[in-house]
mmCIF file of C-alpha atoms in Angstrom:
data_model
loop_
_atom_site.group_PDB
_atom_site.id
_atom_site.type_symbol
_atom_site.label_atom_id
_atom_site.label_comp_id
_atom_site.label_asym_id
_atom_site.label_seq_id
_atom_site.Cartn_x
_atom_site.Cartn_y
_atom_site.Cartn_z
ATOM 1 C CA MET A 1 66.793 -13.969 43.128
ATOM 2 C CA SER A 2 63.282 -14.654 44.417
ATOM 3 C CA PRO A 3 60.265 -12.372 43.904
ATOM 4 C CA GLU A 4 60.442 -11.540 47.616
ATOM 5 C CA GLU A 5 64.063 -10.398 47.267
ATOM 6 C CA LEU A 6 63.366 -8.321 44.158
ATOM 7 C CA LEU A 7 60.160 -6.913 45.651
ATOM 8 C CA PRO A 8 60.609 -6.811 49.426
ATOM 9 C CA ASP A 9 57.513 -6.377 51.557
ATOM 10 C CA GLU A 10 58.362 -2.773 52.468
ATOM 11 C CA LEU A 11 58.607 -1.738 48.796
ATOM 12 C CA LEU A 12 55.454 -3.656 47.951
ATOM 13 C CA GLU A 13 53.528 -1.891 50.716
ATOM 14 C CA ARG A 14 54.705 1.545 49.570
ATOM 15 C CA ILE A 15 53.533 0.709 46.057
ATOM 16 C CA ARG A 16 50.193 -0.538 47.404
ATOM 17 C CA SER A 17 49.745 2.653 49.432
ATOM 18 C CA ARG A 18 50.017 4.815 46.300
ATOM 19 C CA ALA A 19 47.759 2.771 43.979
ATOM 20 C CA ALA A 20 44.455 4.317 45.050
ATOM 21 C CA GLY A 21 45.799 7.850 44.629
ATOM 22 C CA TYR A 22 47.080 7.222 41.115
ATOM 23 C CA ASP A 23 43.719 5.731 40.184
ATOM 24 C CA ARG A 24 41.707 8.561 41.746
ATOM 25 C CA ASP A 25 43.794 11.321 40.153
ATOM 26 C CA ASN A 26 44.333 9.499 36.828
ATOM 27 C CA THR A 27 48.085 10.037 37.095
ATOM 28 C CA PHE A 28 51.137 8.038 36.088
ATOM 29 C CA PHE A 29 52.984 5.963 38.671
ATOM 30 C CA HIS A 30 56.205 8.028 38.638
ATOM 31 C CA GLU A 31 57.151 7.192 42.237
ATOM 32 C CA ASP A 32 56.555 3.467 41.732
ATOM 33 C CA LEU A 33 58.662 3.422 38.570
ATOM 34 C CA GLU A 34 61.461 5.319 40.270
ATOM 35 C CA GLU A 35 61.594 2.864 43.139
ATOM 36 C CA LEU A 36 61.286 -0.186 40.911
ATOM 37 C CA ALA A 37 64.110 1.050 38.692
ATOM 38 C CA ALA A 38 66.306 1.754 41.731
ATOM 39 C CA ALA A 39 65.624 -1.784 42.988
ATOM 40 C CA GLY A 40 66.753 -3.263 39.663
ATOM 41 C CA TYR A 41 63.273 -4.513 38.824
ATOM 42 C CA LEU A 42 63.405 -3.271 35.230
ATOM 43 C CA LYS A 43 66.425 -5.534 34.713
ATOM 44 C CA LEU A 44 64.705 -8.837 35.487
ATOM 45 C CA PHE A 45 65.724 -10.327 32.119
ATOM 46 C CA VAL A 46 69.107 -8.577 31.897
ATOM 47 C CA PRO A 47 71.966 -11.079 32.385
ATOM 48 C CA ALA A 48 73.660 -11.020 35.773
ATOM 49 C CA SER A 49 76.952 -10.286 33.994
ATOM 50 C CA ASP A 50 75.454 -6.931 32.940
ATOM 51 C CA GLY A 51 74.068 -6.102 36.374
ATOM 52 C CA GLY A 52 70.623 -7.625 35.946
ATOM 53 C CA ALA A 53 68.700 -10.328 37.780
ATOM 54 C CA GLY A 54 69.244 -12.840 34.970
ATOM 55 C CA LEU A 55 65.766 -14.336 35.318
ATOM 56 C CA GLY A 56 63.810 -16.474 32.885
ATOM 57 C CA LEU A 57 60.162 -16.074 32.009
ATOM 58 C CA GLU A 58 58.851 -18.285 34.821
ATOM 59 C CA ALA A 59 60.593 -16.278 37.557
ATOM 60 C CA ALA A 60 59.767 -12.924 35.930
ATOM 61 C CA ALA A 61 56.091 -13.895 35.737
ATOM 62 C CA GLN A 62 56.083 -14.683 39.449
ATOM 63 C CA CYS A 63 57.598 -11.251 40.140
ATOM 64 C CA GLN A 64 54.855 -9.611 38.084
ATOM 65 C CA ARG A 65 52.200 -11.640 39.863
ATOM 66 C CA ARG A 66 53.556 -10.344 43.185
ATOM 67 C CA LEU A 67 53.701 -6.731 41.965
ATOM 68 C CA ALA A 68 50.109 -6.940 40.699
ATOM 69 C CA THR A 69 48.852 -7.880 44.174
ATOM 70 C CA ALA A 70 49.863 -4.354 45.198
ATOM 71 C CA ALA A 71 49.168 -2.263 42.086
ATOM 72 C CA PRO A 72 47.731 -3.929 38.973
ATOM 73 C CA ALA A 73 48.048 -0.821 36.786
ATOM 74 C CA THR A 74 51.701 -0.378 37.713
ATOM 75 C CA ALA A 75 52.348 -4.037 36.946
ATOM 76 C CA LEU A 76 50.473 -3.866 33.643
ATOM 77 C CA ALA A 77 52.501 -0.898 32.398
ATOM 78 C CA VAL A 78 55.820 -2.364 33.572
ATOM 79 C CA ASN A 79 54.815 -5.446 31.579
ATOM 80 C CA MET A 80 55.425 -3.563 28.346
ATOM 81 C CA HIS A 81 59.071 -2.950 29.235
ATOM 82 C CA LEU A 82 59.403 -6.543 30.361
ATOM 83 C CA VAL A 83 57.815 -7.820 27.143
ATOM 84 C CA TRP A 84 60.612 -6.325 25.047
ATOM 85 C CA THR A 85 63.407 -7.369 27.384
ATOM 86 C CA GLY A 86 61.738 -10.776 27.684
ATOM 87 C CA VAL A 87 61.545 -11.107 23.891
ATOM 88 C CA ALA A 88 65.248 -10.331 23.661
ATOM 89 C CA HIS A 89 65.931 -12.976 26.319
ATOM 90 C CA VAL A 90 63.730 -15.638 24.680
ATOM 91 C CA LEU A 91 65.311 -15.022 21.274
ATOM 92 C CA ALA A 92 68.851 -15.139 22.675
ATOM 93 C CA ALA A 93 68.091 -18.451 24.398
ATOM 94 C CA ARG A 94 67.214 -19.800 20.938
ATOM 95 C CA GLY A 95 70.374 -18.507 19.289
ATOM 96 C CA ASP A 96 68.906 -15.287 17.868
ATOM 97 C CA ASN A 97 70.870 -12.242 19.025
ATOM 98 C CA SER A 98 69.020 -9.635 16.942
ATOM 99 C CA LEU A 99 67.650 -7.892 20.055
ATOM 100 C CA ASP A 100 70.678 -8.155 22.333
ATOM 101 C CA PHE A 101 70.913 -4.365 22.186
ATOM 102 C CA VAL A 102 67.581 -4.209 24.047
ATOM 103 C CA LEU A 103 69.075 -6.030 27.029
ATOM 104 C CA LYS A 104 72.236 -3.932 26.918
ATOM 105 C CA GLU A 105 70.271 -0.681 26.867
ATOM 106 C CA ALA A 106 67.902 -1.892 29.585
ATOM 107 C CA ALA A 107 71.020 -2.543 31.671
ATOM 108 C CA GLN A 108 71.903 1.124 31.160
ATOM 109 C CA GLY A 109 68.490 2.274 32.402
ATOM 110 C CA GLU A 110 66.533 2.700 29.169
ATOM 111 C CA VAL A 111 62.786 2.065 29.441
ATOM 112 C CA PHE A 112 61.110 0.190 26.591
ATOM 113 C CA ALA A 113 57.455 0.398 25.567
ATOM 114 C CA PHE A 114 55.255 -1.531 23.173
ATOM 115 C CA GLY A 115 53.801 0.553 20.336
ATOM 116 C CA ASN A 116 52.172 -2.073 18.135
ATOM 117 C CA SER A 117 48.423 -1.964 18.875
ATOM 118 C CA GLU A 118 46.203 -0.228 16.323
ATOM 119 C CA ALA A 119 42.490 0.569 16.392
ATOM 120 C CA GLY A 120 40.574 -1.759 14.102
ATOM 121 C CA ASN A 121 43.535 -4.030 13.410
ATOM 122 C CA ASP A 122 42.268 -7.449 14.445
ATOM 123 C CA SER A 123 45.181 -9.073 12.595
ATOM 124 C CA VAL A 124 47.378 -7.797 15.456
ATOM 125 C CA LEU A 125 50.989 -8.782 14.534
ATOM 126 C CA PHE A 126 50.125 -10.231 11.126
ATOM 127 C CA ASP A 127 49.219 -6.991 9.360
ATOM 128 C CA SER A 128 49.386 -3.275 10.060
ATOM 129 C CA ARG A 129 47.460 -0.114 9.296
ATOM 130 C CA THR A 130 50.648 1.917 9.805
ATOM 131 C CA THR A 131 52.646 2.784 6.698
ATOM 132 C CA ALA A 132 56.354 1.938 6.669
ATOM 133 C CA THR A 133 58.208 3.828 3.931
ATOM 134 C CA PRO A 134 61.787 2.788 3.085
ATOM 135 C CA GLU A 135 64.484 5.462 3.191
ATOM 136 C CA GLN A 136 67.616 5.506 1.047
ATOM 137 C CA ASP A 137 69.896 4.842 4.020
ATOM 138 C CA GLY A 138 68.096 1.631 4.981
ATOM 139 C CA GLY A 139 65.891 3.159 7.654
ATOM 140 C CA TYR A 140 62.100 3.495 7.492
ATOM 141 C CA SER A 141 59.633 6.258 8.252
ATOM 142 C CA PHE A 142 56.390 5.262 9.950
ATOM 143 C CA THR A 143 53.028 6.997 9.696
ATOM 144 C CA GLY A 144 50.032 5.756 11.652
ATOM 145 C CA THR A 145 48.308 5.706 15.015
ATOM 146 C CA LYS A 146 49.158 3.355 17.889
ATOM 147 C CA ILE A 147 46.758 2.831 20.782
ATOM 148 C CA PHE A 148 47.225 1.507 24.325
ATOM 149 C CA THR A 149 50.835 2.692 24.469
ATOM 150 C CA SER A 150 51.536 1.981 28.134
ATOM 151 C CA LEU A 151 54.374 3.854 29.850
ATOM 152 C CA SER A 152 53.616 6.867 27.614
ATOM 153 C CA PRO A 153 55.078 9.428 30.069
ATOM 154 C CA ALA A 154 58.262 7.458 30.706
ATOM 155 C CA TRP A 155 59.474 5.332 27.817
ATOM 156 C CA THR A 156 62.814 6.122 26.230
ATOM 157 C CA ARG A 157 62.570 3.423 23.536
ATOM 158 C CA LEU A 158 59.360 2.603 21.647
ATOM 159 C CA GLY A 159 58.984 -0.558 19.570
ATOM 160 C CA ILE A 160 56.782 0.006 16.506
ATOM 161 C CA PHE A 161 55.882 -1.738 13.285
ATOM 162 C CA GLY A 162 54.199 -0.913 9.996
ATOM 163 C CA LYS A 163 53.637 -2.213 6.470
ATOM 164 C CA ASP A 164 55.677 -1.518 3.375
ATOM 165 C CA ALA A 165 52.888 -2.327 0.919
ATOM 166 C CA ALA A 166 55.163 -2.256 -2.151
ATOM 167 C CA ALA A 167 57.658 -4.814 -0.857
ATOM 168 C CA ARG A 168 57.736 -8.491 -1.873
ATOM 169 C CA ASP A 169 56.326 -7.712 -5.325
ATOM 170 C CA GLY A 170 53.316 -5.971 -3.867
ATOM 171 C CA ALA A 171 52.472 -8.652 -1.299
ATOM 172 C CA GLY A 172 53.633 -6.317 1.459
ATOM 173 C CA GLU A 173 56.158 -6.590 4.244
ATOM 174 C CA LEU A 174 55.872 -5.885 7.961
ATOM 175 C CA VAL A 175 58.781 -3.813 9.254
ATOM 176 C CA HIS A 176 59.695 -3.786 12.956
ATOM 177 C CA GLY A 177 61.917 -1.150 14.540
ATOM 178 C CA PHE A 178 62.577 1.114 17.520
ATOM 179 C CA ILE A 179 62.514 4.874 17.951
ATOM 180 C CA THR A 180 63.830 6.906 20.868
ATOM 181 C CA ARG A 181 62.204 9.614 22.952
ATOM 182 C CA GLU A 182 64.288 12.173 21.049
ATOM 183 C CA THR A 183 63.011 11.046 17.629
ATOM 184 C CA SER A 184 60.938 13.736 15.929
ATOM 185 C CA GLY A 185 57.529 13.297 14.341
ATOM 186 C CA TYR A 186 55.450 11.542 17.011
ATOM 187 C CA ARG A 187 52.756 12.951 19.283
ATOM 188 C CA ILE A 188 51.413 11.450 22.513
ATOM 189 C CA LEU A 189 47.766 12.357 23.029
ATOM 190 C CA ASP A 190 46.354 13.203 26.431
ATOM 191 C CA ASP A 191 43.465 10.758 26.038
ATOM 192 C CA TRP A 192 43.871 8.190 28.818
ATOM 193 C CA ASP A 193 40.739 8.633 30.949
ATOM 194 C CA THR A 194 39.442 5.114 31.452
ATOM 195 C CA LEU A 195 37.306 2.923 33.643
ATOM 196 C CA GLY A 196 40.290 1.128 35.176
ATOM 197 C CA MET A 197 44.062 0.592 34.935
ATOM 198 C CA ARG A 198 44.270 4.386 35.009
ATOM 199 C CA ALA A 199 47.835 4.669 36.325
ATOM 200 C CA SER A 200 49.242 2.868 33.272
ATOM 201 C CA GLN A 201 48.627 6.035 31.190
ATOM 202 C CA SER A 202 48.462 3.979 28.006
ATOM 203 C CA ALA A 203 47.886 6.969 25.746
ATOM 204 C CA THR A 204 47.489 7.040 21.971
ATOM 205 C CA THR A 205 50.684 7.701 20.000
ATOM 206 C CA VAL A 206 50.445 9.357 16.588
ATOM 207 C CA LEU A 207 53.349 8.696 14.195
ATOM 208 C CA GLU A 208 53.862 11.254 11.421
ATOM 209 C CA ALA A 209 56.788 10.166 9.211
ATOM 210 C CA VAL A 210 58.717 9.044 12.289
ATOM 211 C CA LYS A 211 62.070 7.661 11.215
ATOM 212 C CA ALA A 212 63.662 4.541 12.668
ATOM 213 C CA PRO A 213 67.306 4.305 11.537
ATOM 214 C CA ALA A 214 68.632 1.254 9.712
ATOM 215 C CA ASP A 215 70.404 -0.116 12.798
ATOM 216 C CA ARG A 216 67.079 -0.126 14.687
ATOM 217 C CA ILE A 217 65.138 -2.034 12.036
ATOM 218 C CA PHE A 218 65.345 -5.539 13.444
ATOM 219 C CA ARG A 219 62.782 -7.583 11.445
ATOM 220 C CA LYS A 220 61.042 -7.622 8.087
ATOM 221 C CA LEU A 221 58.346 -10.267 7.840
ATOM 222 C CA PRO A 222 55.716 -11.247 5.277
ATOM 223 C CA VAL A 223 52.135 -10.196 5.902
ATOM 224 C CA GLY A 224 50.131 -12.920 7.602
ATOM 225 C CA PRO A 225 50.901 -15.646 10.155
ATOM 226 C CA ASN A 226 54.422 -17.026 10.037
ATOM 227 C CA ALA A 227 56.795 -19.112 12.107
ATOM 228 C CA ASP A 228 59.474 -16.478 12.696
ATOM 229 C CA PRO A 229 60.961 -16.793 16.214
ATOM 230 C CA LEU A 230 60.109 -13.131 16.881
ATOM 231 C CA ILE A 231 56.382 -13.872 16.661
ATOM 232 C CA PHE A 232 56.686 -16.750 19.111
ATOM 233 C CA ALA A 233 58.802 -14.665 21.496
ATOM 234 C CA ILE A 234 56.325 -11.762 21.498
ATOM 235 C CA PHE A 235 53.342 -14.053 22.039
ATOM 236 C CA ALA A 236 55.155 -16.011 24.760
ATOM 237 C CA CYS A 237 56.160 -12.940 26.750
ATOM 238 C CA PHE A 238 53.084 -10.801 26.112
ATOM 239 C CA GLU A 239 50.513 -13.483 26.938
ATOM 240 C CA SER A 240 52.408 -14.959 29.895
ATOM 241 C CA LEU A 241 53.203 -11.660 31.572
ATOM 242 C CA LEU A 242 49.622 -10.469 31.085
ATOM 243 C CA ALA A 243 48.435 -13.687 32.680
ATOM 244 C CA ALA A 244 50.801 -13.066 35.586
ATOM 245 C CA VAL A 245 49.343 -9.607 36.238
ATOM 246 C CA TYR A 246 45.759 -10.829 36.255
ATOM 247 C CA THR A 247 46.693 -13.826 38.393
ATOM 248 C CA GLY A 248 48.108 -11.399 40.942
ATOM 249 C CA LEU A 249 44.996 -9.258 40.724
ATOM 250 C CA GLY A 250 42.790 -12.289 41.373
ATOM 251 C CA GLU A 251 45.034 -13.363 44.238
ATOM 252 C CA ARG A 252 44.676 -9.969 45.893
ATOM 253 C CA ALA A 253 40.907 -9.898 45.384
ATOM 254 C CA LEU A 254 40.596 -13.247 47.131
ATOM 255 C CA ALA A 255 42.748 -12.073 50.046
ATOM 256 C CA VAL A 256 40.736 -8.852 50.459
ATOM 257 C CA GLY A 257 37.485 -10.800 50.202
ATOM 258 C CA VAL A 258 38.589 -13.164 52.967
ATOM 259 C CA GLU A 259 39.541 -10.234 55.210
ATOM 260 C CA ASN A 260 36.163 -8.609 54.609
ATOM 261 C CA VAL A 261 34.207 -11.793 55.271
ATOM 262 C CA LYS A 262 36.007 -12.345 58.581
ATOM 263 C CA ARG A 263 35.342 -8.757 59.607
ATOM 264 C CA ARG A 264 31.656 -8.590 58.622
ATOM 265 C CA THR A 265 29.091 -9.641 61.180
ATOM 266 C CA SER A 266 25.503 -10.790 60.782
ATOM 267 C CA PHE A 267 22.816 -9.069 62.859
ATOM 268 C CA LYS A 268 20.278 -11.838 62.341
ATOM 269 C CA ASN A 269 22.805 -14.459 63.456
ATOM 270 C CA GLY A 270 23.628 -12.763 66.725
ATOM 271 C CA GLY A 271 26.701 -10.857 65.576
ATOM 272 C CA ARG A 272 28.533 -13.927 64.289
ATOM 273 C CA SER A 273 31.115 -13.439 61.540
ATOM 274 C CA TYR A 274 30.038 -14.015 57.953
ATOM 275 C CA ALA A 275 32.877 -16.527 57.886
ATOM 276 C CA GLN A 276 30.308 -18.801 59.562
ATOM 277 C CA ASP A 277 27.678 -18.267 56.849
ATOM 278 C CA PRO A 278 27.480 -21.339 54.544
ATOM 279 C CA ASP A 279 26.523 -19.292 51.461
ATOM 280 C CA ILE A 280 29.401 -16.864 51.917
ATOM 281 C CA ARG A 281 31.804 -19.731 52.602
ATOM 282 C CA TRP A 282 30.715 -21.287 49.279
ATOM 283 C CA LYS A 283 31.636 -18.086 47.415
ATOM 284 C CA VAL A 284 35.062 -17.885 49.042
ATOM 285 C CA ALA A 285 35.701 -21.572 48.334
ATOM 286 C CA ASP A 286 34.620 -21.114 44.718
ATOM 287 C CA ALA A 287 37.087 -18.238 44.285
ATOM 288 C CA ALA A 288 39.925 -20.149 45.955
ATOM 289 C CA MET A 289 39.388 -23.228 43.788
ATOM 290 C CA ALA A 290 39.409 -21.089 40.644
ATOM 291 C CA MET A 291 42.731 -19.510 41.641
ATOM 292 C CA ASP A 292 44.249 -22.887 42.527
ATOM 293 C CA VAL A 293 43.856 -23.981 38.899
ATOM 294 C CA LEU A 294 45.511 -20.837 37.569
ATOM 295 C CA TYR A 295 48.786 -20.904 39.536
ATOM 296 C CA PRO A 296 50.134 -24.192 38.096
ATOM 297 C CA GLN A 297 49.061 -23.259 34.563
ATOM 298 C CA LEU A 298 51.083 -20.043 34.751
ATOM 299 C CA ARG A 299 54.134 -21.855 36.123
ATOM 300 C CA THR A 300 53.973 -24.724 33.637
ATOM 301 C CA VAL A 301 53.624 -22.623 30.488
ATOM 302 C CA THR A 302 56.381 -20.167 31.448
ATOM 303 C CA ALA A 303 58.694 -22.974 32.589
ATOM 304 C CA ASP A 304 58.202 -24.671 29.220
ATOM 305 C CA VAL A 305 59.224 -21.469 27.423
ATOM 306 C CA ASP A 306 62.395 -21.358 29.536
ATOM 307 C CA ALA A 307 63.089 -25.048 28.877
ATOM 308 C CA LEU A 308 62.736 -24.587 25.091
ATOM 309 C CA ALA A 309 59.980 -27.198 25.123
ATOM 310 C CA ASP A 310 58.711 -28.232 21.704
ATOM 311 C CA HIS A 311 54.917 -28.062 21.697
ATOM 312 C CA GLY A 312 54.770 -27.575 17.949
ATOM 313 C CA SER A 313 51.372 -26.382 16.749
ATOM 314 C CA GLN A 314 50.067 -26.452 20.336
ATOM 315 C CA TRP A 315 52.292 -23.587 21.513
ATOM 316 C CA PHE A 316 49.965 -20.755 20.525
ATOM 317 C CA PRO A 317 46.854 -22.476 21.955
ATOM 318 C CA LYS A 318 48.723 -22.888 25.240
ATOM 319 C CA LEU A 319 49.729 -19.221 25.331
ATOM 320 C CA VAL A 320 46.387 -17.699 24.387
ATOM 321 C CA GLY A 321 44.599 -20.201 26.619
ATOM 322 C CA LEU A 322 46.710 -19.093 29.578
ATOM 323 C CA LYS A 323 45.953 -15.434 28.925
ATOM 324 C CA VAL A 324 42.190 -15.934 28.565
ATOM 325 C CA ASN A 325 42.002 -18.262 31.558
ATOM 326 C CA ALA A 326 43.876 -15.753 33.729
ATOM 327 C CA THR A 327 41.828 -12.711 32.739
ATOM 328 C CA GLU A 328 38.470 -14.503 32.931
ATOM 329 C CA THR A 329 39.326 -16.268 36.209
ATOM 330 C CA ALA A 330 40.412 -12.973 37.758
ATOM 331 C CA ARG A 331 37.099 -11.373 36.730
ATOM 332 C CA ARG A 332 35.170 -14.219 38.312
ATOM 333 C CA VAL A 333 37.214 -14.098 41.516
ATOM 334 C CA VAL A 334 36.794 -10.330 41.880
ATOM 335 C CA ASP A 335 33.047 -10.737 41.363
ATOM 336 C CA LEU A 336 32.845 -13.450 44.029
ATOM 337 C CA ALA A 337 34.946 -11.389 46.450
ATOM 338 C CA ILE A 338 32.631 -8.400 45.989
ATOM 339 C CA ARG A 339 29.526 -10.519 46.514
ATOM 340 C CA ALA A 340 31.006 -11.994 49.687
ATOM 341 C CA SER A 341 32.162 -8.590 50.952
ATOM 342 C CA GLY A 342 28.787 -6.862 50.730
ATOM 343 C CA GLY A 343 27.714 -3.352 49.823
ATOM 344 C CA SER A 344 30.782 -1.559 51.191
ATOM 345 C CA SER A 345 32.779 -2.773 48.195
ATOM 346 C CA TYR A 346 30.468 -0.794 45.897
ATOM 347 C CA PHE A 347 31.778 2.533 47.225
ATOM 348 C CA ARG A 348 34.632 4.531 45.696
ATOM 349 C CA GLY A 349 37.772 4.071 47.756
ATOM 350 C CA SER A 350 37.160 0.397 48.342
ATOM 351 C CA GLU A 351 40.079 -1.679 47.046
ATOM 352 C CA LEU A 352 37.682 -4.207 45.568
ATOM 353 C CA GLU A 353 35.866 -1.432 43.700
ATOM 354 C CA ARG A 354 39.198 -0.503 42.088
ATOM 355 C CA LEU A 355 40.108 -4.105 41.361
ATOM 356 C CA TYR A 356 36.679 -4.604 39.788
ATOM 357 C CA ARG A 357 37.376 -1.779 37.340
ATOM 358 C CA ASP A 358 40.993 -2.827 36.726
ATOM 359 C CA VAL A 359 40.132 -6.444 35.972
ATOM 360 C CA LEU A 360 37.781 -5.453 33.152
ATOM 361 C CA ALA A 361 40.767 -4.354 31.051
ATOM 362 C CA GLY A 362 41.678 -8.015 30.653
ATOM 363 C CA MET A 363 39.054 -8.543 27.969
ATOM 364 C CA PHE A 364 40.656 -5.942 25.673
ATOM 365 C CA HIS A 365 44.210 -7.293 25.584
ATOM 366 C CA PRO A 366 45.141 -9.550 22.694
ATOM 367 C CA SER A 367 44.432 -12.315 22.294
ATOM 368 C CA ASP A 368 40.782 -11.557 22.983
ATOM 369 C CA ASP A 369 38.284 -14.265 23.842
ATOM 370 C CA GLU A 370 37.089 -14.791 20.260
ATOM 371 C CA SER A 371 40.571 -14.880 18.733
ATOM 372 C CA ALA A 372 41.857 -17.246 21.410
ATOM 373 C CA HIS A 373 39.018 -19.709 20.929
ATOM 374 C CA ASN A 374 39.577 -19.619 17.179
ATOM 375 C CA THR A 375 43.283 -20.370 17.687
ATOM 376 C CA VAL A 376 42.563 -23.307 19.967
ATOM 377 C CA ALA A 377 39.785 -24.685 17.735
ATOM 378 C CA ASN A 378 42.057 -24.536 14.682
ATOM 379 C CA ALA A 379 44.777 -26.418 16.539
ATOM 380 C CA TRP A 380 42.443 -29.237 17.552
ATOM 381 C CA LEU A 381 39.947 -29.330 14.688
ATOM 382 C CA GLY A 382 41.731 -27.744 11.770
ATOM 383 C CA PRO A 383 40.653 -24.527 10.032
ATOM 384 C CA LEU A 384 37.105 -23.837 8.937
ATOM 385 C CA GLU A 385 36.305 -25.031 5.415
ATOM 386 C CA ASP A 386 35.912 -22.387 2.711
#
């Protein structure tokens, strides 16, 4: 199925019509999620045999790009569900069926969320400040604080991880598992009051001896970077789908900027449209050329994931490079669109004003600018000497 079939214009316009209200009121996108679920959108990665769309990462990224042109915050939060279902899909394509239950439960309507981010943990997936304590029955209890937990009001399954510091002879072990909405011991704070991406409601989640049963513990990995397929799958889906959202945001900013430029008129030039102003035309052209570079990069990287391409040590540079290029390009395009559109875009209620705030969230998602450049430099130049 194409993005247009999964997200028909009428649905996209209804979602677009609600985005400003969610942002203004700092409320969750309940109506959007309801409609997206009814349309089968949360089953993009679910096999067709189980009632899903059966898409790969390339097609799913194009769907997310399209959704983000209407409501970036909705798309960003839905990303977290799609990351987990995408990870399950990417692993299965490589012969690893450890997360097949994720796809089966997504087919039944369960909503997955990503509860891995921690304040001050710049090791991201390679260490954790959350404590994972083994239980006698093979399960683990988790105690710690997770930030940026998108879909907080709606998830039914939350993926979490923590460190069992005593494991592996004291070297530590990172334990990955899932809890359900009914699990006891967690608290969701009402602390999502942000500059942008307000509808995502990515609240802080506090875990207080929250138990994940043995059958929901799906990985135990050593502390530090490693080549486990799970790490690749998370990076591939997380970075690519983030890039898709910000590509869609940039695409929309350019379209709105063009509309504004055509509508604006110049008093000193006899009422002619600003579309005839050489300086304004330069800004629009600059934005369009920046976006033209981004579209093929997104398609190529995601298509290579689907094709099981072997990029070896260059895989992570490609993924983090895509994410940083998408978020930074979108920021630049929004800025150019605002400059071309004039002072009206500075006012609350302007779509560009909202996009300007939303796009700033891109700098906070992993991999951040510094980490990404370090990854790419290490791949090309080797690590820094001690």
